[in-house]
Coordinates of C-alpha atoms and ligand atoms in Angstrom, one line a residue:
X1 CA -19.4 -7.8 18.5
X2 CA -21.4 -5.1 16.8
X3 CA -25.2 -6.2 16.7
X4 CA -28.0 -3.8 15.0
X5 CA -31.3 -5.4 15.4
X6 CA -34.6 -4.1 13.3
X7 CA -33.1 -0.6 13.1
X8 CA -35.2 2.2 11.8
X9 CA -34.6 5.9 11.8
X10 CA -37.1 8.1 10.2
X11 CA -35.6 11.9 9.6
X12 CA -38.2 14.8 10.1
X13 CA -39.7 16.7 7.0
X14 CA -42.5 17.3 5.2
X15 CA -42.9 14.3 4.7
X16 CA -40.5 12.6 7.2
X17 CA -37.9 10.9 5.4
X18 CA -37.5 6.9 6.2
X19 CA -33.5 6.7 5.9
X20 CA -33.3 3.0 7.1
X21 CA -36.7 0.7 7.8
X22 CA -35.3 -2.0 9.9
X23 CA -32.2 -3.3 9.0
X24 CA -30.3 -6.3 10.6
X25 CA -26.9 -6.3 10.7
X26 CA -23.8 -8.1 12.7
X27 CA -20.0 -7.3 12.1
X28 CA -17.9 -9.7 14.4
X29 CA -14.2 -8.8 15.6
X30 CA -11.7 -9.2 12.8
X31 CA -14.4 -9.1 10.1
X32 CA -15.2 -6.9 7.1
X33 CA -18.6 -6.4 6.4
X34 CA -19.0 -4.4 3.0
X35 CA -21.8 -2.5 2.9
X36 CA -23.2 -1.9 -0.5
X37 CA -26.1 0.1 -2.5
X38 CA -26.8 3.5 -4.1
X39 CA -26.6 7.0 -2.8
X40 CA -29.6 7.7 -0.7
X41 CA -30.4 3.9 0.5
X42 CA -29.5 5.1 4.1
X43 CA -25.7 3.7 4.2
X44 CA -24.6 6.7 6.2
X45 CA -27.7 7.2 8.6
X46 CA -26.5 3.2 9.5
X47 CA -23.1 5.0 10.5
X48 CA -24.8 7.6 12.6
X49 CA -26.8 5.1 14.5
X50 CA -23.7 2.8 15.2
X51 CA -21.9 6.0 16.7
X52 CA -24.9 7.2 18.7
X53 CA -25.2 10.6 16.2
X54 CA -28.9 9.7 15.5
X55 CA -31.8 8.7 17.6
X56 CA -33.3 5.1 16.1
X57 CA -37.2 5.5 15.4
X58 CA -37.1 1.3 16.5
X59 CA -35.0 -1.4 16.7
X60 CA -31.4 -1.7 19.0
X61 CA -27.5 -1.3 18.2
X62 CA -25.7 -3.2 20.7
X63 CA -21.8 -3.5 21.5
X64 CA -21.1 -7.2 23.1
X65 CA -24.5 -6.8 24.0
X66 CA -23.9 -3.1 25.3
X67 CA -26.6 -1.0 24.1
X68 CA -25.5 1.9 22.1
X69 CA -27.7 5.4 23.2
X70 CA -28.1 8.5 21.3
X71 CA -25.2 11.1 23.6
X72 CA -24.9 14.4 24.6
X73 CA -22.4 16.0 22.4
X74 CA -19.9 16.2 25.5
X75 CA -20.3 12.8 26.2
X76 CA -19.7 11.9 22.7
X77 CA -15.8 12.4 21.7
X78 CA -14.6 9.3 25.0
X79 CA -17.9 7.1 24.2
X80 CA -17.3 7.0 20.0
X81 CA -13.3 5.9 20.9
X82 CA -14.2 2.4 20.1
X83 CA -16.0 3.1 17.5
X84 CA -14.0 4.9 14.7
X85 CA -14.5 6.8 11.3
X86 CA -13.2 7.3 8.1
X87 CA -15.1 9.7 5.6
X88 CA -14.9 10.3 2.0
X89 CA -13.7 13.8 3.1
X90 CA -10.3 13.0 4.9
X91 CA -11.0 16.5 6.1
X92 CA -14.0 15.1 8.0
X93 CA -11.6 13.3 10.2
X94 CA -8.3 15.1 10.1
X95 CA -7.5 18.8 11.2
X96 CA -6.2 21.1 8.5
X97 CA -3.9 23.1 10.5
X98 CA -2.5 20.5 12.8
X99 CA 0.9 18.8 12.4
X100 CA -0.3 15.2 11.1
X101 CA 1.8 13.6 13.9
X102 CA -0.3 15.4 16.7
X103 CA -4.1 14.3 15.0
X104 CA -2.5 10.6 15.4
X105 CA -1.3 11.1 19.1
X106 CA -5.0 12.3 19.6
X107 CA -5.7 8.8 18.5
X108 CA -2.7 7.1 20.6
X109 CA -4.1 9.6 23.7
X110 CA -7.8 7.8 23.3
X111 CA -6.2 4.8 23.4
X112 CA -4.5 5.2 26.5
X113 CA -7.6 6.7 27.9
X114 CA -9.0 3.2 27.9
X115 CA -6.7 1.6 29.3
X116 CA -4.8 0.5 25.9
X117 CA -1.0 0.4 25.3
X118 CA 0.9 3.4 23.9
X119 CA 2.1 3.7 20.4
X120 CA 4.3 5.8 18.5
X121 CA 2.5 8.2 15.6
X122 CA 5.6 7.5 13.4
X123 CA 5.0 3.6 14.1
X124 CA 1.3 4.2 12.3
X125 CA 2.6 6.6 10.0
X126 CA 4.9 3.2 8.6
X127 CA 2.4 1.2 9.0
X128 CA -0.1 2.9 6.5
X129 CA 3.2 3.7 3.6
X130 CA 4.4 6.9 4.9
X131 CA 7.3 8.2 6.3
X132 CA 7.7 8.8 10.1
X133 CA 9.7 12.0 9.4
X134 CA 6.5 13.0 7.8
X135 CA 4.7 13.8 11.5
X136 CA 5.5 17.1 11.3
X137 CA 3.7 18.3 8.2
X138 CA 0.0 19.2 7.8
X139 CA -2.6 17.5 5.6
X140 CA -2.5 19.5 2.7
X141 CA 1.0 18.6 1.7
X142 CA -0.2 15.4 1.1
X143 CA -2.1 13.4 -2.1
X144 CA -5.8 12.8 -1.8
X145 CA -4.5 9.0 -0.8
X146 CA -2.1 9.9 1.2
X147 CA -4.8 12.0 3.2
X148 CA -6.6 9.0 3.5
X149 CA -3.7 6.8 4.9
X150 CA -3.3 9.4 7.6
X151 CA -7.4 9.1 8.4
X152 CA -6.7 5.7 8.5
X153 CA -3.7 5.9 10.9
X154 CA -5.4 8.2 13.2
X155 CA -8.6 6.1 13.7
X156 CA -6.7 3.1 14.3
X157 CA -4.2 4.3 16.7
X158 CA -7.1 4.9 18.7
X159 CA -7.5 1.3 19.1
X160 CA -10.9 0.5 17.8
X161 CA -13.5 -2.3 18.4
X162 CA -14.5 -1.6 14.9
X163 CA -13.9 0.9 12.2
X164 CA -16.5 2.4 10.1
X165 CA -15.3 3.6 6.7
X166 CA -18.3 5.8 5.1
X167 CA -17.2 5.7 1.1
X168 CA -13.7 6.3 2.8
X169 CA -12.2 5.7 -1.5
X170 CA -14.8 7.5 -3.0
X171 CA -12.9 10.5 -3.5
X172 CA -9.8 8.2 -5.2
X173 CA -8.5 8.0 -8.5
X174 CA -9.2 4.1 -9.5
X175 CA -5.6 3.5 -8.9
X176 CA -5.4 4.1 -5.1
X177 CA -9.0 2.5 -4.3
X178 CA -8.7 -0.8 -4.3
X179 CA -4.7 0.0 -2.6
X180 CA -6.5 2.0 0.5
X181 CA -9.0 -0.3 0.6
X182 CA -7.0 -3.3 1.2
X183 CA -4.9 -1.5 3.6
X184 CA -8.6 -0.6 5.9
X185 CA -9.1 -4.2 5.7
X186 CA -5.3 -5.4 6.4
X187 CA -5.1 -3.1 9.3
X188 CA -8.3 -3.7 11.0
X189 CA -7.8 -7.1 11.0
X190 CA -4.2 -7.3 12.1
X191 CA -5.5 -5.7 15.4
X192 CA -8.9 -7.7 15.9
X193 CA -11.3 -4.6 14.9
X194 CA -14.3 -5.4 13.1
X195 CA -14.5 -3.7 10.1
X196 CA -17.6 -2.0 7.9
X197 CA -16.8 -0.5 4.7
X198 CA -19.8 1.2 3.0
X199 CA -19.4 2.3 -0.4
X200 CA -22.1 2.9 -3.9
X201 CA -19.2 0.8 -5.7
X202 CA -19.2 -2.8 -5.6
X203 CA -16.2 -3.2 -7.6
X204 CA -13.7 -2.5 -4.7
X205 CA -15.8 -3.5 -1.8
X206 CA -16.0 -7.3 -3.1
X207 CA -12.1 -7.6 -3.0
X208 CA -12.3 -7.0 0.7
X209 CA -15.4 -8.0 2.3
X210 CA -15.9 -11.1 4.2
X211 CA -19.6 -10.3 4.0
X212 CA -21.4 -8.2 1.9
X213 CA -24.9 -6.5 2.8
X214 CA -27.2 -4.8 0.1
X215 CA -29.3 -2.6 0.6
X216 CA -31.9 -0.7 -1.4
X217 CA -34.5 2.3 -0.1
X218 CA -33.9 1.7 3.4
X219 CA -33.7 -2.2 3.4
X220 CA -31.2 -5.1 3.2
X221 CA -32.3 -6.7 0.1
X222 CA -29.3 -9.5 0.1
X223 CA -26.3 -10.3 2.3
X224 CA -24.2 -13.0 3.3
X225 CA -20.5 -14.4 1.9
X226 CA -19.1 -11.8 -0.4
X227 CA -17.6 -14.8 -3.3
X228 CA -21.1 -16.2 -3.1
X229 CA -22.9 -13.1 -3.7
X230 CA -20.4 -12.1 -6.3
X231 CA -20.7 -15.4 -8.0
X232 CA -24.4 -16.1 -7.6
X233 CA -26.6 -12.7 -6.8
X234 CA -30.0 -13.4 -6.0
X235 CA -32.0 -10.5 -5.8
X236 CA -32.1 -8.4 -8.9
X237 CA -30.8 -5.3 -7.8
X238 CA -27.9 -6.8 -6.5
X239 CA -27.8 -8.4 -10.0
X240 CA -27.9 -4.8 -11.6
X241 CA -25.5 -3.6 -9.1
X242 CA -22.8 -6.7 -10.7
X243 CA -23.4 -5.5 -13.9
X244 CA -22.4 -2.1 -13.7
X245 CA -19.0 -3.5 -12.4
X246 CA -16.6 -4.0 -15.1
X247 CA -14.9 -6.9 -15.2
X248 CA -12.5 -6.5 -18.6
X249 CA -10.4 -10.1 -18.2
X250 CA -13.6 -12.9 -17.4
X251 CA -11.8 -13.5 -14.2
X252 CA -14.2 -11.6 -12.4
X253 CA -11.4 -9.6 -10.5
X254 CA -10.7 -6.3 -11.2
X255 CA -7.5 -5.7 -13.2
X256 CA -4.9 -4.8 -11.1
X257 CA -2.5 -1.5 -11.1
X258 CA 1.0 -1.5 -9.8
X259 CA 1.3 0.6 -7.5
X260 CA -0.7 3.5 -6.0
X261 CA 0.0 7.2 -6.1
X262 CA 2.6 6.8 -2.7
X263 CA 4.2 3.9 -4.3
X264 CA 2.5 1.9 -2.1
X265 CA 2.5 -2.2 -4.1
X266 CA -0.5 -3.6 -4.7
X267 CA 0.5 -6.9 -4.3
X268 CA 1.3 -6.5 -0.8
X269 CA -2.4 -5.7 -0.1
X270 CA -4.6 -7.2 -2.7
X271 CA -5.2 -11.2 -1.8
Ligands
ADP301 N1 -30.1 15.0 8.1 C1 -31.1 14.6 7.2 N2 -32.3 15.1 7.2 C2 -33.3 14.7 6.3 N3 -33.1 13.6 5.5 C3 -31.8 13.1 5.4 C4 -30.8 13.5 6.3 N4 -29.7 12.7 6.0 C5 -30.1 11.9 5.1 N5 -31.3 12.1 4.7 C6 -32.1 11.3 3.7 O1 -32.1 9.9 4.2 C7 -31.9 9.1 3.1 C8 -30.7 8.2 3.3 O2 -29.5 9.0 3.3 P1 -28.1 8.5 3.7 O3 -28.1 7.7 4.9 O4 -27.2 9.6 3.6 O5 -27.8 7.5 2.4 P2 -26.5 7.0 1.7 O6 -25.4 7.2 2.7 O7 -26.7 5.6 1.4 O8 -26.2 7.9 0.5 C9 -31.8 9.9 1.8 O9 -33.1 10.0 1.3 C10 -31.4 11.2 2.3 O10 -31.8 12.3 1.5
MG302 MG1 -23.6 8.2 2.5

């Protein structure tokens, strides 16, 4: 569904900064790609490209075979609809001073737009482990996780090909990471998006990820099935990425908390 071929983008400076220096990289409908490697590799310049934000120095990202183009900032808001985000800051995605109902019906609205069926904000609101009575309050009467949900609730009520979540649980206590996480993955997948979760933090991202990519200064050193990478790493900065990931039990799974901050089980997410 979502094809990036030989992708480069070079940022100006003194001296121009090579963010990415031609990555490959596919995410298919109903597939979670976890994209993986330090701060600074170029993990969110990726995201720009995908959404048309920033102008490739080479290479082609294609929808079905669509290309993608750098847009006009009026163009931008209808074109990124299939295409949605989900930031570290839940305040990158979500207004502070609108009811959190309305921000979803913006997603429900670019639904429509495209011809998709309508949907209830309260239905979403369930759906991500909040109360439907819960439309009517603004974003900072909620937890940090609970801000997330909501990000997560609007971007999919807008009916996405694929979701992009850019360290979308980096801000989250350990508790609620691997509990939002799951529910990214869950709910992309229920409706057919495509799903590519970027993150520093391996720990989380293996739970999820069909396929894992990692990169390092720009390029995709390793990627391919996330339990093979986990089990059998090959390059060795994807081996030094493992072994910062604690694994306290020898079952190579992180150990698992109840429930999250919302009271939201973790057994109903984590596979
Ligand atoms: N707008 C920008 N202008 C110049 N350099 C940038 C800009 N955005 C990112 N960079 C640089 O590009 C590289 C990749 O950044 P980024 O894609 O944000 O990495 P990541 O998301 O993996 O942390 C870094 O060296 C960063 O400093
Ligand atoms: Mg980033």
């Amino acid at each position: 569904m979502l094809d990036v071929t030989g992708l480069r983008v070079t940022y100006r400076g003194r001296p121009p900064v090579r963010a990415v220096d031609g990555v490959d990289l596919t995410v298919d409908a109903g597939q979670v790609v976890g994209l993986v490697g330090e701060s600074g590799c170029g993990k969110s310049t990726i995201a720009r490209a995908i959404c048309g934000l920033v102008k490739p120095a080479a290479g082609t990202v294609a929808f079905e075979g669509t290309p993608v183009t750098p847009l006009g900032l009026r163009r931008r808001p209808a074109a990124l609809t299939r295409v949605q985000m989900v930031f570290q800051d839940p305040y990158a995605s979500l207004h502070p001073r609108r009811p959190i109902g309305v921000q979803i019906g913006d997603g429900v609205r670019a639904a429509v737009a495209r011809g998709a069926a309508s949907s209830e904000p309260g239905a979403w609101l369930r759906r991500v482990g909040l109360d439907p009575d819960a439309a009517r309050r603004h974003p900072h009467e909620f937890s940090g996780g609970q801000r997330q949900r909501i990000a997560i609730a609007r971007a999919l009520a807008a009916r996405p090909d694929l979701l992009i979540g850019d360290e979308p649980i980096s801000a989250l206590d350990a508790s609620t990471q691997a509990i939002v996480a799951a529910l990214m993955r869950d709910l992309a997948v229920d409706s057919g998006a495509g799903l590519l979760f970027i993150s520093h933090d391996l720990s989380v991202v293996r739970l999820i990820a069909d396929r894992l990519v990692v990169m390092y200064r720009g390029r995709i050193v390793e990627s391919g099935p996330a339990q093979e990478i986990w089990r059998d790493p090959q390059h060795p900065y994807t081996q030094a990425l493992l072994a910062a990931v604690p694994v306290p039990d020898g079952s190579g799974r992180m150990p698992a908390p109840p429930v999250d901050d919302a009271g939201y089980p973790l057994e109903a997410v984590l596979r």
